[in-house]
Amino acid sequence: MALSKNSNSSSIKKKVSYISVPSQIINSLSSSSLQSLLVSPKKSSRCTSRFSFSYRNPRIWFFTLFLVSLLGMLKLGFNVDPISLPFSRYPCSTTQPLSFDGEQRADSHLGFPSKDDTKSKSSSGYSNSSAIVQSEGGKNETLLTEGDFWKQPDGFGFKPCLGFSGQYRRDSNSILKNRWKYLLVVVSGGMNQQRNQIVDAVVIARILGASLVVPVLQVNVIWGDESEFADIFDLEHFKSVLEDDVHIVSSLPSTHVMTRPVEEKRTPLHASPQWIRAHYLKRINRERVLLLRGLDSRLSKDLPSDLQKLRCKVAFQALRFSPRILELGNKLASRMRNEGQYLSLHLRMEKDVWVRTGCLPGLTPEYDEIVNSERERHPELLTGRSNMTYNQRKLAGLCPLTALEVTRLLKALEAPKDARIYWAGGEPLGGKEVLEPLTKEFPHLYNKHDLALPGELEPFAKKASVMAAIDYIVCEKSDVFIPSHGGNMGHALQGQRAYAGHKKYITPNKRQMLPYFMNSSLPESDFNRIVKDLHRESLGQPELRTSKAGKDVTKHPVPECMCSDRQQQEQQHSEAEA
């Protein structure tokens, strides 16, 4: 909270001890809380007796000992020492309802208990800090450490750097002048899956030296979403950012409207640039229009440096959401940010997720039967490794975490109990009861329906891709992000957060920690210690993609798309020479 001018201008006439705290703590405190931080409690005048007494009198000694004992018991029982209050775990505790800068609060569509009924609000701005008190001798002494849950990983100075080679820039001149062959692409799946295919479409157009027609979004067969490119992404921004790399048009020019495109549906997995040229270049040169479908994960992840940089440029710079989506997403993120830091979770507990992963929700036998029956009716929905049993999948870390497992993970990682949490994803199979283990331990849990004002989400009610985009924005702006399962959104956010300076991204180490989840005899303290140790290297630190062959550069942008300050200077020098 911002301090009032009156509070800031009030002078403290008496000498006090000095306390040094980070600015984010100060911003989260009210004026009264700040005053209690700065002013030492006054000494009671009752300590001075009006009567003189002899220190040799044993009755006086016994009476003094009794008073000291009584005061000690009161201090332990009621915690009445005023100097300890500013450093309590909940210095800004309040019972006010969730507020959005004076806007009306929206109720949860899942029917969670009203946030009015919770005991306190989050004041997470202090959660990774230590209060430093300057003693009379001038030494700084650490009084309290709240833990490091909100602490960001060391980015080791890596920053975005997309310096293309001189040859790439020279090739651009001839490629951009080419206006006689065009690439048409139809992308499918959910919003994040579509993003991946759009990135690959731009790169393939560059490889073929063709103009790219704005990709067509196929109607989603699961959600019936008929959104077009411009409904989700900022089309003009997309064209502008890539104007030096690929010529992009909204539709085929009149000279090509009657041209029958040659259609290709059989692009193999991990197709290299050489394969693309060998199989498509002659055809597009001859027919002038090439139509590609089913591009999902078809283009190789190991590309020449310039093409890797182009992939990053598309994913992190060109694909910006449309203005109306950005506006609403930023509003919801701002409402989460009202009281400081917040955590975002991507919870994958929808019915179709359980069916596709070959996993079981583990709620009741009835729900397990629902999932098994759906999978038997539609075996084509199962995504890979069909020869594995559910238990084998679970132990291999291929199943989404349940609400109970997410809760235990957060507790082990020392997430503050009053942490504000935004959860993204569709409605879980089983409804609100599924999330009760999470809401019981972390009551400040919200999703877009909780945060939106009446009518704000109504225009997008049947637009699953738009809803996913809103989730993406709020999650990207969070201080910490944790996915309960991998998937396209988790991978996209991992790269986006890395590109933004390696914002904290916790990857659940499911394969190694699940045996400990299943060990009921393991003490909770041991479980928490083990799980925390398992995640020390999974907090979003920079990872070199070169050590991970086949890994997507839009998930691991170092070193092709990010470099240190020294590397950036060297790159700029070589570009100037070229």
Coordinates of C-alpha atoms in Angstrom, one line a residue:
M1 CA 0.0 0.0 0.0
A2 CA 1.2 3.5 -0.7
L3 CA 2.0 5.6 2.4
S4 CA 0.0 8.8 2.9
K5 CA 1.9 12.1 2.9
N6 CA 0.9 12.8 6.4
S7 CA 2.4 9.5 7.5
N8 CA 5.6 10.2 5.7
S9 CA 5.9 13.7 7.0
S10 CA 5.3 13.0 10.7
S11 CA 8.5 13.4 12.6
I12 CA 9.8 11.1 15.4
K13 CA 11.4 13.3 18.0
K14 CA 12.8 10.5 20.1
K15 CA 15.9 8.5 19.3
V16 CA 15.1 5.1 18.0
S17 CA 16.9 2.1 16.6
Y18 CA 17.2 2.0 12.8
I19 CA 15.6 -0.8 10.7
S20 CA 16.6 -1.4 7.1
V21 CA 14.0 -3.1 5.0
P22 CA 13.6 -3.6 1.2
S23 CA 11.3 -1.2 -0.6
Q24 CA 8.8 -3.9 -1.6
I25 CA 8.2 -4.5 2.2
I26 CA 7.5 -0.8 2.7
N27 CA 5.1 -0.6 -0.2
S28 CA 3.1 -3.5 1.3
L29 CA 2.7 -1.9 4.8
S30 CA 0.0 0.5 5.9
S31 CA 0.9 3.7 7.7
S32 CA 0.1 2.3 11.1
S33 CA 2.2 -0.8 10.4
L34 CA 5.1 1.4 9.3
Q35 CA 4.8 3.5 12.3
S36 CA 5.0 0.4 14.5
L37 CA 8.1 -0.7 12.6
L38 CA 9.9 2.6 13.2
V39 CA 8.9 3.7 16.7
S40 CA 10.3 1.8 19.7
P41 CA 7.7 1.1 22.5
K42 CA 7.7 3.5 25.3
K43 CA 9.0 2.4 28.6
S44 CA 6.2 2.2 31.2
S45 CA 6.4 4.7 34.0
R46 CA 5.2 2.0 36.3
C47 CA 8.7 0.6 36.4
T48 CA 9.7 3.4 38.8
S49 CA 8.6 2.8 42.3
R50 CA 7.6 5.7 44.5
F51 CA 8.9 3.9 47.5
S52 CA 12.5 3.3 48.5
F53 CA 13.3 -0.2 49.7
S54 CA 16.2 -2.1 51.0
Y55 CA 17.8 -4.7 48.6
R56 CA 18.5 -6.7 51.7
N57 CA 14.8 -7.3 52.5
P58 CA 14.0 -11.0 51.4
R59 CA 10.3 -10.2 51.0
I60 CA 11.1 -7.7 48.3
W61 CA 13.3 -10.2 46.5
F62 CA 10.5 -12.8 46.5
F63 CA 8.0 -10.3 45.3
T64 CA 10.3 -9.1 42.5
L65 CA 10.9 -12.7 41.4
F66 CA 7.1 -13.4 41.3
L67 CA 6.5 -10.3 39.1
V68 CA 9.2 -11.3 36.7
S69 CA 7.8 -14.8 36.4
L70 CA 4.3 -13.5 35.9
L71 CA 5.4 -11.1 33.1
G72 CA 7.4 -13.9 31.4
M73 CA 4.3 -16.1 31.4
L74 CA 2.2 -13.3 30.0
K75 CA 4.7 -12.7 27.2
L76 CA 4.8 -16.3 26.2
G77 CA 1.1 -16.9 26.4
F78 CA -0.2 -13.7 24.8
N79 CA 2.8 -12.4 22.8
V80 CA 2.3 -8.9 24.1
D81 CA 5.7 -7.6 23.3
P82 CA 5.0 -4.7 20.9
I83 CA 8.4 -4.8 19.3
S84 CA 7.6 -8.3 17.9
L85 CA 4.4 -7.2 16.1
P86 CA 5.9 -5.6 13.0
F87 CA 7.8 -8.8 12.3
S88 CA 4.9 -11.2 12.7
R89 CA 4.2 -13.5 9.8
Y90 CA 1.1 -11.4 8.9
P91 CA 2.0 -7.8 9.5
C92 CA -0.8 -6.5 7.2
S93 CA -3.5 -9.0 8.2
T94 CA -7.0 -7.8 7.4
T95 CA -10.5 -9.2 7.1
Q96 CA -11.5 -7.0 4.2
P97 CA -12.8 -8.7 1.1
L98 CA -10.9 -9.1 -2.2
S99 CA -10.9 -5.7 -3.8
F100 CA -9.9 -4.6 -7.3
D101 CA -9.1 -0.9 -6.9
G102 CA -12.6 -0.1 -5.7
E103 CA -14.3 -2.4 -8.2
Q104 CA -17.0 -4.9 -7.3
R105 CA -15.8 -8.4 -6.4
A106 CA -16.9 -11.3 -8.6
D107 CA -17.9 -14.6 -7.1
S108 CA -16.2 -17.9 -8.1
H109 CA -17.9 -19.8 -10.8
L110 CA -16.8 -23.0 -9.0
G111 CA -18.6 -22.0 -5.8
F112 CA -15.6 -21.6 -3.6
P113 CA -16.2 -20.0 -0.2
S114 CA -16.3 -16.3 -0.3
K115 CA -13.0 -14.6 0.2
D116 CA -14.9 -12.4 2.8
D117 CA -14.8 -15.5 5.0
T118 CA -11.1 -16.0 5.0
K119 CA -9.1 -14.8 8.0
S120 CA -6.6 -12.6 6.3
K121 CA -5.3 -11.3 3.0
S122 CA -1.9 -11.9 1.5
S123 CA 0.8 -9.4 2.1
S124 CA 3.3 -11.4 0.2
G125 CA 5.6 -8.5 -0.6
Y126 CA 7.6 -9.3 2.5
S127 CA 7.9 -13.0 2.0
N128 CA 11.5 -13.3 0.8
S129 CA 13.1 -10.7 3.0
S130 CA 15.1 -10.4 6.1
A131 CA 14.6 -7.5 8.5
I132 CA 17.9 -5.9 9.5
V133 CA 18.2 -4.0 12.8
Q134 CA 21.1 -1.7 13.5
S135 CA 22.2 -2.2 17.1
E136 CA 23.7 0.5 19.3
G137 CA 27.2 -0.7 18.4
G138 CA 26.5 -0.1 14.7
K139 CA 26.3 -3.8 13.7
N140 CA 23.6 -5.1 11.4
E141 CA 21.8 -8.0 12.9
T142 CA 19.3 -10.3 11.0
L143 CA 16.2 -10.7 13.1
L144 CA 14.0 -12.7 10.8
T145 CA 14.2 -14.5 7.5
E146 CA 10.8 -15.4 5.8
G147 CA 12.2 -17.9 3.4
D148 CA 13.2 -17.8 -0.3
F149 CA 10.0 -18.8 -2.1
W150 CA 9.6 -15.5 -3.9
K151 CA 13.3 -15.2 -4.5
Q152 CA 14.1 -15.1 -8.3
P153 CA 16.8 -17.3 -9.8
D154 CA 20.1 -15.9 -10.9
G155 CA 19.9 -15.1 -14.6
F156 CA 23.7 -14.8 -14.9
G157 CA 23.3 -11.6 -16.9
F158 CA 21.6 -13.3 -19.9
K159 CA 19.6 -10.9 -22.0
P160 CA 17.7 -11.2 -25.3
C161 CA 20.0 -10.8 -28.3
L162 CA 18.8 -11.6 -31.8
G163 CA 21.7 -10.4 -33.9
F164 CA 21.3 -12.1 -37.3
S165 CA 24.3 -12.8 -39.4
G166 CA 25.3 -10.7 -42.4
Q167 CA 24.4 -13.5 -44.8
Y168 CA 20.9 -13.7 -43.3
R169 CA 20.4 -9.9 -43.8
R170 CA 21.7 -10.1 -47.3
D171 CA 19.4 -13.0 -48.2
S172 CA 16.5 -11.0 -46.8
N173 CA 16.7 -8.5 -49.6
S174 CA 15.9 -11.1 -52.3
I175 CA 13.4 -13.0 -50.2
L176 CA 11.3 -9.9 -49.4
K177 CA 11.1 -8.9 -53.0
N178 CA 9.7 -12.3 -54.0
R179 CA 6.0 -11.8 -54.4
W180 CA 5.1 -14.7 -56.8
K181 CA 5.0 -17.7 -54.5
Y182 CA 3.0 -18.1 -51.3
L183 CA 2.7 -20.4 -48.4
L184 CA -0.7 -21.2 -46.9
V185 CA -0.8 -22.9 -43.5
V186 CA -3.7 -24.3 -41.5
V187 CA -2.9 -24.7 -37.8
S188 CA -4.9 -26.8 -35.4
G189 CA -5.3 -27.5 -31.6
G190 CA -5.6 -25.2 -28.7
M191 CA -4.2 -21.7 -28.5
N192 CA -0.7 -22.7 -27.4
Q193 CA -0.5 -25.5 -29.9
Q194 CA -1.5 -23.0 -32.6
R195 CA 1.3 -20.6 -31.5
N196 CA 3.9 -23.4 -32.0
Q197 CA 2.7 -24.0 -35.5
I198 CA 2.6 -20.3 -36.4
V199 CA 6.2 -20.1 -35.3
D200 CA 7.2 -23.0 -37.6
A201 CA 5.1 -21.6 -40.5
V202 CA 7.1 -18.4 -40.5
V203 CA 10.4 -20.3 -40.4
I204 CA 9.3 -22.6 -43.3
A205 CA 8.2 -19.6 -45.3
R206 CA 11.7 -18.2 -44.8
I207 CA 13.4 -21.5 -45.8
L208 CA 11.3 -21.6 -49.0
G209 CA 11.8 -17.9 -49.7
A210 CA 8.0 -17.6 -50.0
S211 CA 5.5 -15.0 -48.8
L212 CA 3.4 -16.2 -45.9
V213 CA -0.4 -15.8 -45.9
V214 CA -1.6 -15.2 -42.4
P215 CA -2.2 -18.7 -41.0
V216 CA -5.7 -20.1 -40.9
L217 CA -6.9 -21.3 -37.5
Q218 CA -8.8 -24.6 -37.9
V219 CA -12.1 -24.8 -35.9
N220 CA -11.3 -26.6 -32.7
V221 CA -13.1 -29.9 -32.7
I222 CA -13.2 -30.2 -28.9
W223 CA -14.3 -26.7 -27.9
G224 CA -15.9 -25.5 -31.2
D225 CA -13.9 -22.3 -31.1
E226 CA -14.1 -20.4 -34.5
S227 CA -11.7 -17.7 -33.6
E228 CA -9.5 -16.3 -36.4
F229 CA -5.9 -15.1 -36.2
A230 CA -6.8 -11.4 -35.7
D231 CA -9.3 -12.4 -32.9
I232 CA -6.4 -13.7 -30.8
F233 CA -3.2 -12.0 -32.0
D234 CA -2.3 -8.5 -33.0
L235 CA -2.1 -8.9 -36.8
E236 CA -0.5 -5.6 -37.6
H237 CA 2.1 -6.0 -34.9
F238 CA 2.8 -9.5 -36.3
K239 CA 3.5 -8.1 -39.8
S240 CA 5.5 -5.2 -38.5
V241 CA 7.9 -7.1 -36.3
L242 CA 8.6 -9.6 -39.1
E243 CA 8.8 -7.2 -42.0
D244 CA 12.6 -7.6 -42.3
D245 CA 12.4 -11.4 -42.3
V246 CA 9.3 -12.7 -44.2
H247 CA 6.8 -11.0 -46.4
I248 CA 3.3 -11.5 -44.8
V249 CA 0.0 -10.9 -46.4
S250 CA -3.6 -11.2 -45.0
S251 CA -4.8 -13.1 -48.1
L252 CA -3.7 -14.4 -51.5
P253 CA -3.4 -11.6 -54.0
S254 CA -5.8 -11.5 -56.9
T255 CA -3.2 -12.9 -59.3
H256 CA -3.2 -16.1 -57.2
V257 CA -6.8 -16.5 -56.2
M258 CA -7.6 -18.9 -59.0
T259 CA -4.4 -20.9 -58.5
R260 CA -5.0 -24.4 -57.1
P261 CA -2.6 -24.9 -54.2
V262 CA -0.7 -28.1 -53.9
E263 CA -1.5 -29.6 -50.5
E264 CA 0.9 -31.5 -48.3
K265 CA -0.2 -33.4 -45.2
R266 CA 2.7 -35.7 -44.7
T267 CA 5.5 -33.5 -43.3
P268 CA 7.6 -35.9 -41.2
L269 CA 8.6 -35.4 -37.6
H270 CA 11.7 -33.2 -37.1
A271 CA 12.0 -32.2 -40.8
S272 CA 15.2 -30.3 -41.4
P273 CA 15.6 -27.2 -43.6
Q274 CA 17.4 -29.4 -46.2
W275 CA 14.4 -31.8 -46.2
I276 CA 11.9 -28.8 -46.6
R277 CA 13.8 -27.5 -49.6
A278 CA 14.3 -30.9 -51.2
H279 CA 10.6 -31.8 -51.0
Y280 CA 8.7 -28.5 -51.2
L281 CA 10.9 -26.0 -53.1
K282 CA 10.3 -27.4 -56.6
R283 CA 6.6 -27.8 -56.0
I284 CA 6.0 -24.3 -54.7
N285 CA 8.1 -22.8 -57.5
R286 CA 6.0 -24.7 -60.0
E287 CA 2.5 -24.3 -58.5
R288 CA 3.2 -20.9 -56.9
V289 CA 1.0 -21.8 -53.8
L290 CA 1.7 -24.5 -51.3
L291 CA -0.8 -25.5 -48.6
L292 CA 0.5 -27.2 -45.4
R293 CA -1.5 -28.9 -42.7
G294 CA -0.6 -30.8 -39.5
L295 CA 2.6 -28.9 -38.8
D296 CA 2.5 -29.7 -35.1
S297 CA 6.1 -30.5 -34.0
R298 CA 7.1 -31.3 -37.6
L299 CA 9.9 -28.8 -38.0
S300 CA 13.2 -29.9 -36.5
K301 CA 14.2 -28.2 -33.2
D302 CA 17.8 -28.2 -34.2
L303 CA 18.1 -25.5 -36.8
P304 CA 20.9 -23.1 -38.0
S305 CA 21.5 -20.2 -35.6
D306 CA 19.7 -17.6 -37.7
L307 CA 16.6 -19.7 -38.0
Q308 CA 16.6 -20.4 -34.2
K309 CA 16.7 -16.6 -33.7
L310 CA 13.8 -16.2 -36.1
R311 CA 11.8 -18.7 -34.0
C312 CA 12.5 -16.7 -30.9
K313 CA 11.6 -13.5 -32.7
V314 CA 8.2 -14.9 -33.7
A315 CA 7.4 -16.5 -30.4
F316 CA 8.6 -13.7 -28.0
Q317 CA 8.1 -10.6 -30.0
A318 CA 5.8 -11.0 -33.0
L319 CA 3.0 -13.1 -31.5
R320 CA 1.4 -10.4 -29.2
F321 CA -2.2 -10.9 -28.2
S322 CA -4.9 -8.6 -29.7
P323 CA -5.5 -5.3 -27.8
R324 CA -8.8 -6.4 -26.2
I325 CA -7.3 -9.6 -24.9
L326 CA -4.3 -7.8 -23.6
E327 CA -6.5 -5.2 -21.9
L328 CA -8.5 -7.7 -20.0
G329 CA -5.5 -10.0 -19.2
N330 CA -3.6 -7.0 -17.8
K331 CA -6.6 -6.0 -15.7
L332 CA -6.8 -9.4 -14.1
A333 CA -3.1 -9.5 -13.5
S334 CA -3.3 -6.0 -11.9
R335 CA -6.0 -7.3 -9.6
M336 CA -3.8 -10.2 -8.5
R337 CA -0.9 -7.7 -8.1
N338 CA -2.9 -5.3 -5.9
E339 CA -1.4 -6.6 -2.7
G340 CA 2.1 -7.6 -3.9
Q341 CA 3.5 -10.8 -5.3
Y342 CA 1.5 -13.8 -6.5
L343 CA 2.0 -17.3 -7.7
S344 CA 0.3 -18.8 -10.7
L345 CA -0.5 -22.5 -11.2
H346 CA -1.5 -24.2 -14.4
L347 CA -3.7 -27.0 -13.2
R348 CA -4.4 -29.8 -15.8
M349 CA -7.3 -31.6 -14.2
E350 CA -9.9 -31.5 -17.0
K351 CA -11.6 -34.6 -18.2
D352 CA -10.0 -34.6 -21.6
V353 CA -6.5 -34.3 -20.0
W354 CA -7.1 -37.5 -17.9
V355 CA -8.3 -39.3 -21.1
R356 CA -5.4 -38.1 -23.3
T357 CA -2.6 -38.8 -20.8
G358 CA -3.8 -42.3 -20.0
C359 CA -4.0 -41.3 -16.3
L360 CA -6.7 -41.5 -13.6
P361 CA -7.9 -38.6 -11.5
G362 CA -7.9 -40.8 -8.4
L363 CA -11.0 -39.2 -6.9
T364 CA -13.5 -42.1 -6.7
P365 CA -14.0 -45.3 -8.6
E366 CA -16.9 -43.6 -10.4
Y367 CA -14.7 -40.9 -11.9
D368 CA -12.1 -43.4 -12.8
E369 CA -14.7 -45.4 -14.7
I370 CA -15.8 -42.3 -16.6
V371 CA -12.3 -41.7 -17.8
N372 CA -11.7 -45.4 -18.7
S373 CA -15.0 -45.6 -20.6
E374 CA -14.2 -42.4 -22.6
R375 CA -10.7 -43.8 -23.5
E376 CA -12.2 -47.1 -24.6
R377 CA -14.7 -45.3 -26.9
H378 CA -12.0 -43.0 -28.3
P379 CA -8.6 -44.8 -28.2
E380 CA -7.2 -42.4 -30.8
L381 CA -7.3 -39.7 -28.0
L382 CA -4.5 -41.4 -26.0
T383 CA -1.3 -39.5 -26.7
G384 CA 1.6 -42.0 -27.1
R385 CA 3.0 -44.9 -25.1
S386 CA -0.3 -46.9 -25.2
N387 CA 1.5 -50.0 -24.0
M388 CA 2.0 -48.5 -20.5
T389 CA -0.3 -49.1 -17.6
Y390 CA -1.6 -46.2 -15.5
N391 CA 0.8 -47.1 -12.6
Q392 CA 3.7 -47.1 -15.0
R393 CA 2.7 -43.7 -16.4
K394 CA 2.3 -42.3 -12.9
L395 CA 5.8 -43.5 -11.8
A396 CA 7.3 -42.3 -15.0
G397 CA 6.1 -38.8 -14.2
L398 CA 3.7 -38.7 -17.2
C399 CA 0.5 -37.8 -15.2
P400 CA -0.7 -34.4 -14.0
L401 CA -0.3 -33.7 -10.3
T402 CA -3.5 -33.9 -8.3
A403 CA -4.7 -31.0 -6.1
L404 CA -3.4 -32.8 -3.0
E405 CA 0.0 -33.4 -4.7
V406 CA 0.2 -29.7 -5.7
T407 CA -0.6 -28.7 -2.1
R408 CA 2.1 -30.9 -0.6
L409 CA 4.6 -29.6 -3.2
L410 CA 3.8 -26.0 -2.3
K411 CA 4.1 -26.7 1.4
A412 CA 7.5 -28.4 0.8
L413 CA 8.7 -25.5 -1.2
E414 CA 7.7 -23.2 1.7
A415 CA 5.0 -21.2 -0.1
P416 CA 3.5 -18.8 2.4
K417 CA 0.1 -20.0 3.6
D418 CA -1.3 -16.5 2.8
A419 CA 0.2 -16.5 -0.7
R420 CA -2.2 -15.2 -3.4
I421 CA -2.5 -17.9 -6.1
Y422 CA -3.9 -17.6 -9.6
W423 CA -4.9 -20.9 -11.1
A424 CA -5.2 -21.4 -14.9
G425 CA -7.0 -24.1 -16.7
G426 CA -10.4 -25.5 -17.4
E427 CA -12.9 -26.7 -14.8
P428 CA -11.6 -29.9 -13.2
L429 CA -13.3 -33.2 -13.5
G430 CA -15.3 -33.5 -10.3
G431 CA -15.9 -29.8 -9.9
K432 CA -15.0 -27.6 -6.9
E433 CA -14.5 -30.5 -4.5
V434 CA -11.3 -31.5 -6.4
L435 CA -9.5 -28.3 -5.3
E436 CA -10.5 -28.5 -1.6
P437 CA -7.1 -29.8 -0.5
L438 CA -5.5 -26.8 -2.1
T439 CA -8.1 -24.2 -0.9
K440 CA -7.9 -25.6 2.6
E441 CA -4.1 -24.9 2.9
F442 CA -4.0 -21.9 0.6
P443 CA -7.3 -20.0 0.8
H444 CA -6.4 -17.1 -1.4
L445 CA -7.0 -19.0 -4.6
Y446 CA -8.5 -17.3 -7.7
N447 CA -9.0 -17.9 -11.4
K448 CA -10.2 -15.6 -14.1
H449 CA -13.9 -16.1 -13.2
D450 CA -13.2 -15.0 -9.6
L451 CA -11.3 -11.9 -10.7
A452 CA -13.5 -10.7 -13.6
L453 CA -16.3 -8.3 -13.0
P454 CA -19.8 -9.2 -14.1
G455 CA -19.9 -9.2 -17.9
E456 CA -16.2 -8.9 -18.6
L457 CA -15.7 -12.5 -19.7
E458 CA -19.1 -12.8 -21.4
P459 CA -17.9 -11.8 -24.9
F460 CA -15.4 -14.7 -24.8
A461 CA -17.6 -17.3 -23.1
K462 CA -17.4 -19.7 -26.1
K463 CA -13.9 -18.7 -27.2
A464 CA -11.6 -21.3 -25.6
S465 CA -8.5 -19.9 -27.3
V466 CA -9.2 -16.4 -25.9
M467 CA -9.7 -17.8 -22.4
A468 CA -6.4 -19.6 -22.7
A469 CA -4.8 -16.3 -23.9
I470 CA -6.1 -14.5 -20.8
D471 CA -4.7 -17.3 -18.5
Y472 CA -1.4 -17.0 -20.4
I473 CA -1.1 -13.2 -19.7
V474 CA -1.9 -13.5 -16.0
C475 CA 0.5 -16.4 -15.6
E476 CA 3.3 -14.7 -17.5
K477 CA 3.1 -11.7 -15.2
S478 CA 3.2 -13.7 -12.0
D479 CA 6.3 -13.8 -9.7
V480 CA 6.3 -17.6 -9.6
F481 CA 4.8 -20.1 -12.1
I482 CA 4.3 -23.8 -11.6
P483 CA 2.6 -26.2 -14.1
S484 CA 1.0 -29.4 -12.7
H485 CA 1.8 -31.0 -16.0
G486 CA 4.0 -30.2 -19.1
G487 CA 2.0 -29.3 -22.2
N488 CA 2.2 -26.5 -24.7
M489 CA 1.3 -23.7 -22.3
G490 CA 3.9 -24.7 -19.7
H491 CA 6.6 -25.0 -22.4
A492 CA 5.6 -21.6 -23.9
L493 CA 5.7 -19.9 -20.5
Q494 CA 9.0 -21.5 -19.6
G495 CA 10.6 -19.9 -22.7
Q496 CA 8.7 -16.6 -22.3
R497 CA 9.7 -16.2 -18.6
A498 CA 13.3 -17.1 -19.5
Y499 CA 13.4 -14.5 -22.3
A500 CA 12.0 -11.9 -19.8
G501 CA 15.0 -12.4 -17.5
H502 CA 14.5 -15.9 -16.1
K503 CA 11.5 -15.2 -13.9
K504 CA 11.0 -18.0 -11.5
Y505 CA 9.5 -21.1 -13.1
I506 CA 9.3 -24.2 -10.9
T507 CA 9.3 -27.5 -12.9
P508 CA 7.8 -30.3 -10.7
N509 CA 10.3 -33.1 -10.6
K510 CA 7.5 -35.7 -10.7
R511 CA 9.5 -38.8 -11.6
Q512 CA 11.8 -38.4 -8.6
M513 CA 9.4 -37.1 -6.0
L514 CA 6.4 -39.4 -6.6
P515 CA 7.9 -42.3 -4.6
Y516 CA 8.0 -40.0 -1.6
F517 CA 4.4 -39.0 -2.2
M518 CA 3.5 -42.6 -2.0
N519 CA 5.5 -43.3 1.2
S520 CA 2.9 -42.8 3.9
S521 CA 5.5 -43.7 6.7
L522 CA 7.8 -40.8 5.7
P523 CA 7.6 -38.0 8.3
E524 CA 6.3 -34.7 6.9
S525 CA 9.4 -32.8 7.8
D526 CA 11.6 -35.3 6.0
F527 CA 9.3 -35.3 3.0
N528 CA 9.5 -31.5 2.8
R529 CA 13.2 -31.4 3.0
I530 CA 13.7 -34.1 0.3
V531 CA 11.2 -32.4 -2.1
K532 CA 12.8 -29.0 -1.6
D533 CA 16.3 -30.5 -2.3
L534 CA 14.9 -32.1 -5.5
H535 CA 13.9 -28.7 -6.9
R536 CA 16.9 -26.6 -6.1
E537 CA 18.0 -26.8 -9.8
S538 CA 14.4 -26.6 -11.2
L539 CA 13.6 -23.0 -10.4
G540 CA 14.0 -21.4 -13.8
Q541 CA 17.7 -21.0 -13.9
P542 CA 19.3 -20.5 -17.4
E543 CA 19.7 -23.8 -19.2
L544 CA 21.9 -24.2 -22.3
R545 CA 19.8 -25.6 -25.1
T546 CA 23.0 -26.9 -26.7
S547 CA 23.3 -29.5 -24.0
K548 CA 19.7 -30.7 -24.8
A549 CA 19.6 -31.9 -28.4
G550 CA 16.1 -31.8 -29.8
K551 CA 14.9 -29.3 -27.2
D552 CA 12.8 -26.3 -28.5
V553 CA 14.7 -23.0 -28.5
T554 CA 11.4 -21.3 -27.6
K555 CA 11.5 -23.3 -24.4
H556 CA 15.3 -22.9 -23.8
P557 CA 16.4 -19.6 -25.5
V558 CA 20.0 -19.7 -24.2
P559 CA 22.4 -19.4 -26.0
E560 CA 20.9 -18.8 -29.5
C561 CA 18.5 -16.1 -28.4
M562 CA 20.0 -14.8 -25.2
C563 CA 23.6 -13.8 -24.4
S564 CA 25.6 -12.2 -21.6
D565 CA 26.6 -8.5 -21.7
R566 CA 30.1 -9.4 -23.0
Q567 CA 28.7 -11.7 -25.7
Q568 CA 26.3 -9.0 -26.7
Q569 CA 29.1 -6.5 -27.2
E570 CA 31.1 -9.0 -29.3
Q571 CA 28.0 -9.7 -31.4
Q572 CA 27.4 -6.0 -32.0
H573 CA 31.0 -5.6 -33.0
S574 CA 30.9 -8.4 -35.5
E575 CA 27.6 -7.1 -37.0
A576 CA 29.2 -3.7 -37.4
E577 CA 32.1 -5.2 -39.3
A578 CA 29.7 -7.2 -41.5

